[in-house]
Amino acid sequence: MATASLIKAPVGQSPRVVGRGGGVVRCSLQGAVVGGRADWQSSCAVLSSKVAALGASHSVNGHVVPAVPLPTADGPGPVLDLVPVSSVNGGGVAKNLPQPLRISDLSPAPMHGSQLRVAYQGVPGAYSEKAAGKAYPDCDAIPCDQFEVAFQAVELWIADRAVLPVENSLGGSIHRNYDLLLRHRLHIVGEVQLPVHHCLMALPGVRKECLTRVISHPQALAQCEHTLTRMGLNVVREAFDDTAGAAEYVAANGLRDTAAIASSRAADLYGMEVLADGIQDDCGNVTRFVMLAREPIVPRTDRPFKTSIVFAHDKEGTSVLFKVLSAFAFRDISLTKIESRPHRHRPIRLVDDANVGTAKHFEYMFYIDFQASLAEPRAQNALAEVQEYTSFLRVLGSYPMDMTPMTAGSSSTITSPPSST
């Protein structure tokens, strides 16, 4: 037998009875006047008990809902006309009614109806755009002309995430982004590793023998240096802001003596012809990107996590590094990255020595990535010990590691990593 309860309706509308199976029906209280809150609750209790006790007269969503007489002082009173809401609205879901929360509604993605907005440096066709799509499939990718702009886009709520490169297997670290991680207050919430497949491209009909210049991002030029030499290209190599931007520049200006190094997608987008495919010096050319957000994620222990920190010491300088490393080694925590950057506010440290005079040393900030989640006691204890050795310590993020399978030189085996963001 179906059960139901009465839900108060807005002013001017009839109350609703919700059946056990979720069916919603409209109640027309003919001649009934409900006063204060106590009267309303009493009416709800009466109606609920009557609906549960009487036989069926209507079927709503497969459940039987009876017609219920409203008791009055003079007798049973008029009959409630229980009409399905779908009949009122001409079929379908009731209008202007709140929908129940779903599990997908609990994700941190913006729930205002738009896609997740992800900022990246470059123009459409850049490798960073591809990394953004791998990190957040079906996202709304927002191109930015500088790394700084991508950081600010997230901070100013123009974007929800940023995906930026931090290191390449051939070209090394992208130092600019390490400096920006310290300058801004964004949190690392994930990482993604993307195989890089470079193409040499020019305007349609241009032959390699006619080229006098090749332009691309400095990292791309460095990653293709030996291959360009083996190809016999005696050309000037000039740095550009980004790879896809170089292809766009050649196409927009009709430069028939200039080639660009970029992705095959960039060639398609800007109408370029690929002269040579896969010109990177090493087929294992991979770039690591980090995903940034305004808020950190909650660390977990049900999958491999990585934690990134930055620290420094006012007096001990580089000698503090040994103590910090011992804190991790003692707890069997593996380090995956160590990067040092000059301290911007204290670039020089003076050390007096009575015998040889005054020594001058650079001050450094140290960036470390280690394989452990901040939810693990061993990681918490390690950081507690590190804090004793350092005058400055900041956690940049504790986030899931990218564990997707990868074949060197090919992105065909890459699948989107599970995301906790």
CSV table of C-alpha atoms in Angstrom, one decimal:
chain,number,residue,atom,x,y,z
A,1,MET,CA,0.0,0.0,0.0
A,2,ALA,CA,1.4,3.4,-1.0
A,3,THR,CA,2.2,6.0,1.6
A,4,ALA,CA,2.5,9.8,1.1
A,5,SER,CA,3.3,13.0,2.9
A,6,LEU,CA,2.1,16.5,2.4
A,7,ILE,CA,4.5,19.3,1.4
A,8,LYS,CA,3.6,22.9,1.9
A,9,ALA,CA,3.3,24.8,-1.4
A,10,PRO,CA,4.1,28.5,-2.1
A,11,VAL,CA,1.4,31.1,-1.7
A,12,GLY,CA,-1.2,30.8,-4.3
A,13,GLN,CA,-0.4,27.1,-5.1
A,14,SER,CA,-1.9,23.9,-3.9
A,15,PRO,CA,0.1,21.7,-1.5
A,16,ARG,CA,1.7,18.5,-2.8
A,17,VAL,CA,1.5,14.9,-1.6
A,18,VAL,CA,4.7,12.9,-2.2
A,19,GLY,CA,4.1,9.2,-2.6
A,20,ARG,CA,6.5,6.5,-1.3
A,21,GLY,CA,7.9,5.9,-4.8
A,22,GLY,CA,8.7,9.6,-5.3
A,23,GLY,CA,5.5,10.4,-7.3
A,24,VAL,CA,4.3,14.0,-6.7
A,25,VAL,CA,0.6,14.9,-6.8
A,26,ARG,CA,-1.2,18.2,-6.3
A,27,CYS,CA,-3.8,18.6,-3.5
A,28,SER,CA,-6.7,21.0,-3.9
A,29,LEU,CA,-8.0,21.8,-0.5
A,30,GLN,CA,-11.5,22.7,-1.3
A,31,GLY,CA,-13.0,24.7,1.4
A,32,ALA,CA,-10.2,24.0,3.9
A,33,VAL,CA,-8.5,26.9,5.6
A,34,VAL,CA,-5.1,26.3,7.2
A,35,GLY,CA,-4.0,28.7,9.9
A,36,GLY,CA,-0.7,28.8,11.8
A,37,ARG,CA,2.2,26.4,11.8
A,38,ALA,CA,0.5,24.1,14.4
A,39,ASP,CA,-2.6,23.8,12.3
A,40,TRP,CA,-0.6,23.1,9.2
A,41,GLN,CA,1.4,20.3,10.9
A,42,SER,CA,-1.9,18.8,12.2
A,43,SER,CA,-3.3,18.8,8.7
A,44,CYS,CA,-0.1,17.1,7.4
A,45,ALA,CA,-0.4,14.4,10.0
A,46,VAL,CA,-4.1,13.8,9.3
A,47,LEU,CA,-3.5,13.6,5.5
A,48,SER,CA,-0.5,11.4,5.9
A,49,SER,CA,-2.4,8.9,8.0
A,50,LYS,CA,-5.5,8.9,5.8
A,51,VAL,CA,-3.4,8.4,2.6
A,52,ALA,CA,-1.7,5.4,4.2
A,53,ALA,CA,-5.0,3.9,5.5
A,54,LEU,CA,-7.4,4.3,2.5
A,55,GLY,CA,-7.6,2.3,-0.7
A,56,ALA,CA,-6.4,3.4,-4.1
A,57,SER,CA,-8.0,5.7,-6.5
A,58,HIS,CA,-5.1,7.1,-8.6
A,59,SER,CA,-1.8,5.7,-9.9
A,60,VAL,CA,1.3,8.0,-9.8
A,61,ASN,CA,4.7,6.7,-11.1
A,62,GLY,CA,3.5,3.2,-10.7
A,63,HIS,CA,2.3,3.6,-7.1
A,64,VAL,CA,-1.4,3.8,-6.0
A,65,VAL,CA,-2.5,7.0,-4.3
A,66,PRO,CA,-6.0,7.2,-2.9
A,67,ALA,CA,-8.5,10.1,-2.9
A,68,VAL,CA,-8.6,11.3,0.7
A,69,PRO,CA,-11.6,13.0,2.4
A,70,LEU,CA,-10.6,15.9,4.6
A,71,PRO,CA,-12.3,15.7,8.0
A,72,THR,CA,-14.3,18.7,9.1
A,73,ALA,CA,-16.5,19.6,12.0
A,74,ASP,CA,-19.6,18.6,10.0
A,75,GLY,CA,-18.4,15.3,8.6
A,76,PRO,CA,-15.9,13.8,6.3
A,77,GLY,CA,-15.8,17.0,4.1
A,78,PRO,CA,-14.9,17.4,0.4
A,79,VAL,CA,-12.7,15.0,-1.4
A,80,LEU,CA,-9.1,15.9,-2.2
A,81,ASP,CA,-8.6,15.9,-5.9
A,82,LEU,CA,-5.2,14.3,-6.3
A,83,VAL,CA,-3.9,15.2,-9.7
A,84,PRO,CA,-0.4,14.2,-10.9
A,85,VAL,CA,1.9,17.2,-11.4
A,86,SER,CA,2.8,15.9,-14.9
A,87,SER,CA,-0.9,16.5,-15.9
A,88,VAL,CA,-0.8,20.0,-14.6
A,89,ASN,CA,2.3,20.9,-16.7
A,90,GLY,CA,1.2,19.0,-19.7
A,91,GLY,CA,3.6,16.1,-19.0
A,92,GLY,CA,7.3,15.8,-18.0
A,93,VAL,CA,9.0,17.1,-14.9
A,94,ALA,CA,7.3,19.6,-12.7
A,95,LYS,CA,8.4,23.2,-13.4
A,96,ASN,CA,9.9,25.5,-10.8
A,97,LEU,CA,10.5,22.6,-8.4
A,98,PRO,CA,13.9,22.0,-6.8
A,99,GLN,CA,15.7,18.9,-8.1
A,100,PRO,CA,17.3,16.4,-5.8
A,101,LEU,CA,21.1,16.5,-5.3
A,102,ARG,CA,23.1,13.9,-7.2
A,103,ILE,CA,26.5,12.6,-6.4
A,104,SER,CA,28.0,14.7,-9.3
A,105,ASP,CA,26.6,17.8,-7.7
A,106,LEU,CA,29.1,17.3,-4.8
A,107,SER,CA,32.2,17.8,-6.9
A,108,PRO,CA,34.1,21.1,-6.7
A,109,ALA,CA,33.5,21.9,-10.3
A,110,PRO,CA,31.4,25.1,-10.8
A,111,MET,CA,27.7,24.2,-10.8
A,112,HIS,CA,26.4,27.3,-12.6
A,113,GLY,CA,25.8,25.3,-15.8
A,114,SER,CA,29.1,26.0,-17.6
A,115,GLN,CA,32.0,23.7,-18.2
A,116,LEU,CA,35.0,23.6,-16.0
A,117,ARG,CA,37.2,26.6,-17.2
A,118,VAL,CA,40.9,25.7,-17.4
A,119,ALA,CA,43.6,28.3,-18.1
A,120,TYR,CA,46.8,27.4,-20.0
A,121,GLN,CA,49.7,29.3,-21.5
A,122,GLY,CA,49.7,29.6,-25.3
A,123,VAL,CA,47.2,29.6,-28.1
A,124,PRO,CA,44.9,26.9,-29.4
A,125,GLY,CA,47.0,24.0,-30.6
A,126,ALA,CA,49.6,24.3,-27.9
A,127,TYR,CA,50.8,21.3,-25.9
A,128,SER,CA,49.4,22.9,-22.8
A,129,GLU,CA,46.0,22.9,-24.3
A,130,LYS,CA,46.3,19.2,-24.9
A,131,ALA,CA,47.5,18.7,-21.4
A,132,ALA,CA,44.4,20.6,-20.1
A,133,GLY,CA,42.2,18.3,-22.1
A,134,LYS,CA,43.9,15.3,-20.7
A,135,ALA,CA,43.6,16.6,-17.1
A,136,TYR,CA,40.0,17.7,-17.5
A,137,PRO,CA,38.2,16.1,-20.4
A,138,ASP,CA,35.6,18.3,-22.1
A,139,CYS,CA,36.8,21.4,-20.2
A,140,ASP,CA,36.5,24.9,-21.6
A,141,ALA,CA,40.2,25.7,-22.2
A,142,ILE,CA,41.1,29.4,-21.9
A,143,PRO,CA,44.4,30.4,-23.7
A,144,CYS,CA,46.7,32.9,-21.9
A,145,ASP,CA,49.6,34.8,-23.4
A,146,GLN,CA,51.8,34.4,-20.3
A,147,PHE,CA,52.2,32.0,-17.4
A,148,GLU,CA,51.5,34.9,-15.0
A,149,VAL,CA,48.1,35.5,-16.7
A,150,ALA,CA,47.1,31.9,-16.2
A,151,PHE,CA,47.8,32.2,-12.4
A,152,GLN,CA,45.9,35.4,-12.1
A,153,ALA,CA,43.0,34.0,-14.2
A,154,VAL,CA,42.4,31.4,-11.4
A,155,GLU,CA,42.9,33.9,-8.6
A,156,LEU,CA,40.4,36.3,-10.1
A,157,TRP,CA,37.8,33.5,-10.7
A,158,ILE,CA,38.0,33.9,-14.5
A,159,ALA,CA,39.1,30.3,-14.6
A,160,ASP,CA,38.5,27.4,-12.2
A,161,ARG,CA,41.8,25.6,-12.8
A,162,ALA,CA,45.2,26.2,-14.5
A,163,VAL,CA,47.4,23.5,-16.2
A,164,LEU,CA,51.0,24.6,-16.5
A,165,PRO,CA,54.3,22.8,-17.4
A,166,VAL,CA,57.0,22.5,-14.7
A,167,GLU,CA,59.5,20.2,-16.3
A,168,ASN,CA,60.4,18.4,-19.5
A,169,SER,CA,62.5,15.1,-19.8
A,170,LEU,CA,64.8,16.8,-22.3
A,171,GLY,CA,64.8,20.5,-21.6
A,172,GLY,CA,64.6,20.3,-17.8
A,173,SER,CA,62.6,22.5,-15.4
A,174,ILE,CA,60.5,25.5,-16.4
A,175,HIS,CA,62.0,27.8,-13.8
A,176,ARG,CA,59.5,30.6,-14.4
A,177,ASN,CA,56.6,28.5,-13.1
A,178,TYR,CA,58.5,27.4,-10.0
A,179,ASP,CA,59.0,31.1,-9.2
A,180,LEU,CA,55.3,31.8,-9.8
A,181,LEU,CA,54.3,28.9,-7.6
A,182,LEU,CA,56.0,30.7,-4.7
A,183,ARG,CA,54.7,34.1,-5.6
A,184,HIS,CA,51.0,33.1,-5.9
A,185,ARG,CA,48.8,31.3,-3.4
A,186,LEU,CA,47.3,28.6,-5.7
A,187,HIS,CA,47.4,24.9,-4.7
A,188,ILE,CA,48.6,22.0,-6.7
A,189,VAL,CA,45.7,19.5,-7.0
A,190,GLY,CA,47.0,17.1,-9.6
A,191,GLU,CA,49.6,16.3,-12.3
A,192,VAL,CA,49.6,15.1,-15.8
A,193,GLN,CA,52.4,13.8,-18.0
A,194,LEU,CA,52.1,14.4,-21.7
A,195,PRO,CA,54.3,12.9,-24.5
A,196,VAL,CA,55.6,15.7,-26.8
A,197,HIS,CA,55.5,15.0,-30.6
A,198,HIS,CA,57.1,17.8,-32.5
A,199,CYS,CA,56.5,18.6,-36.2
A,200,LEU,CA,58.4,20.9,-38.6
A,201,MET,CA,55.8,22.9,-40.6
A,202,ALA,CA,55.7,25.7,-43.1
A,203,LEU,CA,53.2,27.2,-45.5
A,204,PRO,CA,51.8,24.9,-48.2
A,205,GLY,CA,54.1,24.5,-51.1
A,206,VAL,CA,57.3,25.6,-49.2
A,207,ARG,CA,60.2,23.2,-49.5
A,208,LYS,CA,62.8,22.7,-46.8
A,209,GLU,CA,65.6,24.0,-49.1
A,210,CYS,CA,63.9,27.4,-49.1
A,211,LEU,CA,63.9,27.9,-45.4
A,212,THR,CA,66.2,30.4,-43.7
A,213,ARG,CA,64.7,30.5,-40.3
A,214,VAL,CA,62.9,28.2,-37.8
A,215,ILE,CA,61.0,29.6,-34.9
A,216,SER,CA,59.4,28.0,-31.8
A,217,HIS,CA,59.5,28.0,-28.0
A,218,PRO,CA,63.0,27.8,-26.6
A,219,GLN,CA,62.3,24.4,-25.1
A,220,ALA,CA,61.0,23.0,-28.4
A,221,LEU,CA,64.1,24.3,-30.2
A,222,ALA,CA,66.4,22.7,-27.7
A,223,GLN,CA,64.4,19.4,-27.9
A,224,CYS,CA,64.9,19.3,-31.7
A,225,GLU,CA,68.4,20.7,-32.0
A,226,HIS,CA,70.3,17.6,-33.1
A,227,THR,CA,67.5,16.5,-35.5
A,228,LEU,CA,67.5,19.8,-37.3
A,229,THR,CA,71.3,19.5,-37.7
A,230,ARG,CA,71.0,16.0,-39.1
A,231,MET,CA,68.4,17.2,-41.6
A,232,GLY,CA,71.0,19.6,-43.0
A,233,LEU,CA,68.9,22.7,-42.3
A,234,ASN,CA,71.4,25.6,-42.1
A,235,VAL,CA,68.8,28.0,-40.7
A,236,VAL,CA,68.6,30.6,-38.0
A,237,ARG,CA,66.7,29.4,-34.9
A,238,GLU,CA,64.7,32.0,-33.1
A,239,ALA,CA,62.8,31.7,-29.9
A,240,PHE,CA,59.1,32.4,-29.8
A,241,ASP,CA,56.5,32.7,-27.0
A,242,ASP,CA,55.1,29.2,-27.6
A,243,THR,CA,55.0,26.5,-30.2
A,244,ALA,CA,51.5,26.9,-31.6
A,245,GLY,CA,52.0,30.7,-31.5
A,246,ALA,CA,54.9,30.3,-33.8
A,247,ALA,CA,52.8,28.4,-36.3
A,248,GLU,CA,50.1,31.0,-36.1
A,249,TYR,CA,52.6,33.8,-36.7
A,250,VAL,CA,54.0,32.2,-39.8
A,251,ALA,CA,50.6,31.6,-41.2
A,252,ALA,CA,49.2,35.1,-40.3
A,253,ASN,CA,52.2,36.9,-41.9
A,254,GLY,CA,52.6,34.6,-45.0
A,255,LEU,CA,56.3,33.9,-44.2
A,256,ARG,CA,57.5,31.5,-46.9
A,257,ASP,CA,61.1,31.5,-45.7
A,258,THR,CA,60.2,30.5,-42.1
A,259,ALA,CA,59.2,27.2,-40.6
A,260,ALA,CA,57.7,26.5,-37.1
A,261,ILE,CA,58.1,23.6,-34.7
A,262,ALA,CA,54.7,22.8,-33.2
A,263,SER,CA,52.1,20.0,-32.8
A,264,SER,CA,50.2,18.4,-35.7
A,265,ARG,CA,47.0,20.0,-34.3
A,266,ALA,CA,48.6,23.4,-34.7
A,267,ALA,CA,49.3,22.6,-38.3
A,268,ASP,CA,45.7,21.7,-38.9
A,269,LEU,CA,44.4,24.8,-37.1
A,270,TYR,CA,46.6,27.3,-39.0
A,271,GLY,CA,46.7,25.7,-42.4
A,272,MET,CA,50.3,24.7,-42.3
A,273,GLU,CA,52.0,21.8,-44.1
A,274,VAL,CA,54.0,19.3,-42.1
A,275,LEU,CA,57.5,18.9,-43.6
A,276,ALA,CA,58.8,16.5,-41.1
A,277,ASP,CA,57.0,14.5,-38.3
A,278,GLY,CA,58.5,13.5,-35.0
A,279,ILE,CA,61.6,15.6,-35.1
A,280,GLN,CA,62.3,15.6,-31.3
A,281,ASP,CA,65.8,14.3,-30.5
A,282,ASP,CA,64.5,11.7,-28.1
A,283,CYS,CA,61.3,9.6,-28.6
A,284,GLY,CA,60.8,9.6,-24.8
A,285,ASN,CA,60.1,13.4,-24.8
A,286,VAL,CA,57.6,14.0,-22.0
A,287,THR,CA,56.5,17.1,-20.3
A,288,ARG,CA,55.0,17.1,-16.7
A,289,PHE,CA,52.2,19.6,-16.0
A,290,VAL,CA,50.6,20.5,-12.7
A,291,MET,CA,47.0,21.4,-12.1
A,292,LEU,CA,46.4,24.4,-9.9
A,293,ALA,CA,43.3,25.5,-8.0
A,294,ARG,CA,42.3,28.1,-5.5
A,295,GLU,CA,41.6,25.5,-2.8
A,296,PRO,CA,43.6,22.3,-2.0
A,297,ILE,CA,42.1,18.9,-2.2
A,298,VAL,CA,41.7,16.5,0.8
A,299,PRO,CA,44.6,14.1,0.9
A,300,ARG,CA,43.8,10.4,0.7
A,301,THR,CA,45.5,7.1,1.1
A,302,ASP,CA,43.6,4.9,-1.3
A,303,ARG,CA,45.8,5.7,-4.2
A,304,PRO,CA,49.4,6.9,-4.8
A,305,PHE,CA,49.8,10.6,-3.8
A,306,LYS,CA,52.6,13.1,-4.3
A,307,THR,CA,53.3,16.1,-2.1
A,308,SER,CA,55.2,19.3,-3.1
A,309,ILE,CA,56.9,21.7,-0.7
A,310,VAL,CA,59.3,24.6,-0.8
A,311,PHE,CA,61.5,25.7,2.1
A,312,ALA,CA,64.6,27.8,3.0
A,313,HIS,CA,66.7,28.8,6.0
A,314,ASP,CA,67.8,32.2,7.0
A,315,LYS,CA,71.3,31.3,8.4
A,316,GLU,CA,72.3,27.8,7.4
A,317,GLY,CA,71.7,28.2,3.7
A,318,THR,CA,72.3,25.1,1.6
A,319,SER,CA,73.6,23.1,4.6
A,320,VAL,CA,70.0,22.7,5.8
A,321,LEU,CA,69.2,20.4,2.7
A,322,PHE,CA,71.1,17.5,4.3
A,323,LYS,CA,68.9,17.6,7.4
A,324,VAL,CA,65.7,17.9,5.4
A,325,LEU,CA,66.7,14.9,3.2
A,326,SER,CA,67.5,12.8,6.3
A,327,ALA,CA,63.9,13.5,7.6
A,328,PHE,CA,62.5,11.8,4.6
A,329,ALA,CA,65.1,9.0,4.3
A,330,PHE,CA,64.6,8.0,7.9
A,331,ARG,CA,60.9,7.4,7.1
A,332,ASP,CA,61.5,5.6,3.8
A,333,ILE,CA,59.8,8.4,1.8
A,334,SER,CA,61.1,8.6,-1.8
A,335,LEU,CA,61.8,12.0,-3.4
A,336,THR,CA,60.9,12.5,-7.0
A,337,LYS,CA,62.2,16.0,-7.5
A,338,ILE,CA,64.6,18.5,-6.0
A,339,GLU,CA,64.9,22.0,-7.5
A,340,SER,CA,66.8,25.0,-6.2
A,341,ARG,CA,66.0,28.6,-7.1
A,342,PRO,CA,67.8,31.8,-5.9
A,343,HIS,CA,66.1,33.6,-3.0
A,344,ARG,CA,64.6,36.7,-4.5
A,345,HIS,CA,64.5,38.8,-1.3
A,346,ARG,CA,67.9,37.6,0.0
A,347,PRO,CA,70.1,36.8,-3.0
A,348,ILE,CA,73.4,37.0,-1.2
A,349,ARG,CA,74.5,35.6,2.2
A,350,LEU,CA,77.7,37.0,3.8
A,351,VAL,CA,79.9,34.8,5.9
A,352,ASP,CA,82.7,36.4,7.9
A,353,ASP,CA,86.0,34.5,8.3
A,354,ALA,CA,88.8,36.1,10.2
A,355,ASN,CA,91.5,34.3,8.1
A,356,VAL,CA,90.2,34.7,4.5
A,357,GLY,CA,87.9,37.7,4.8
A,358,THR,CA,84.2,37.7,3.9
A,359,ALA,CA,82.6,35.0,1.7
A,360,LYS,CA,79.5,35.6,-0.4
A,361,HIS,CA,77.1,32.8,-1.2
A,362,PHE,CA,73.8,32.7,-3.0
A,363,GLU,CA,70.7,32.1,-0.9
A,364,TYR,CA,68.4,29.4,-2.3
A,365,MET,CA,64.8,28.2,-2.0
A,366,PHE,CA,64.4,24.4,-2.3
A,367,TYR,CA,61.5,22.8,-4.0
A,368,ILE,CA,60.9,19.1,-3.2
A,369,ASP,CA,58.4,16.5,-4.5
A,370,PHE,CA,58.0,13.3,-2.4
A,371,GLN,CA,55.9,10.2,-2.8
A,372,ALA,CA,53.5,10.3,0.1
A,373,SER,CA,50.1,11.7,1.0
A,374,LEU,CA,49.7,14.3,3.8
A,375,ALA,CA,47.1,11.9,5.2
A,376,GLU,CA,49.9,9.5,6.1
A,377,PRO,CA,51.4,9.8,9.6
A,378,ARG,CA,54.9,9.3,8.2
A,379,ALA,CA,54.5,12.4,5.9
A,380,GLN,CA,53.1,14.5,8.7
A,381,ASN,CA,56.0,13.5,11.0
A,382,ALA,CA,58.6,14.2,8.3
A,383,LEU,CA,57.2,17.7,7.7
A,384,ALA,CA,57.1,18.3,11.5
A,385,GLU,CA,60.8,17.5,11.6
A,386,VAL,CA,61.6,19.6,8.5
A,387,GLN,CA,59.8,22.6,10.1
A,388,GLU,CA,62.4,22.4,13.0
A,389,TYR,CA,65.3,22.8,10.5
A,390,THR,CA,63.9,25.6,8.3
A,391,SER,CA,62.9,29.2,8.8
A,392,PHE,CA,60.4,29.0,5.9
A,393,LEU,CA,58.2,26.0,4.9
A,394,ARG,CA,55.2,25.9,2.6
A,395,VAL,CA,53.2,23.0,1.3
A,396,LEU,CA,52.4,23.6,-2.4
A,397,GLY,CA,50.0,20.7,-2.6
A,398,SER,CA,49.3,17.0,-1.9
A,399,TYR,CA,47.7,15.4,-4.9
A,400,PRO,CA,47.2,12.2,-6.8
A,401,MET,CA,50.1,11.0,-8.9
A,402,ASP,CA,49.6,10.5,-12.7
A,403,MET,CA,49.6,6.7,-13.0
A,404,THR,CA,48.4,6.4,-16.6
A,405,PRO,CA,50.2,4.0,-18.9
A,406,MET,CA,52.6,5.6,-21.4
A,407,THR,CA,54.5,4.5,-24.5
A,408,ALA,CA,57.5,6.6,-25.3
A,409,GLY,CA,57.0,8.9,-28.2
A,410,SER,CA,53.3,8.1,-28.6
A,411,SER,CA,50.2,9.5,-26.9
A,412,SER,CA,47.9,6.8,-28.3
A,413,THR,CA,48.1,4.8,-25.1
A,414,ILE,CA,47.3,7.8,-22.8
A,415,THR,CA,44.0,7.8,-21.0
A,416,SER,CA,42.6,10.4,-18.7
A,417,PRO,CA,43.8,9.9,-15.1
A,418,PRO,CA,41.3,9.5,-12.3
A,419,SER,CA,40.9,12.9,-10.8
A,420,SER,CA,40.1,13.9,-7.2
A,421,THR,CA,39.3,17.4,-8.3
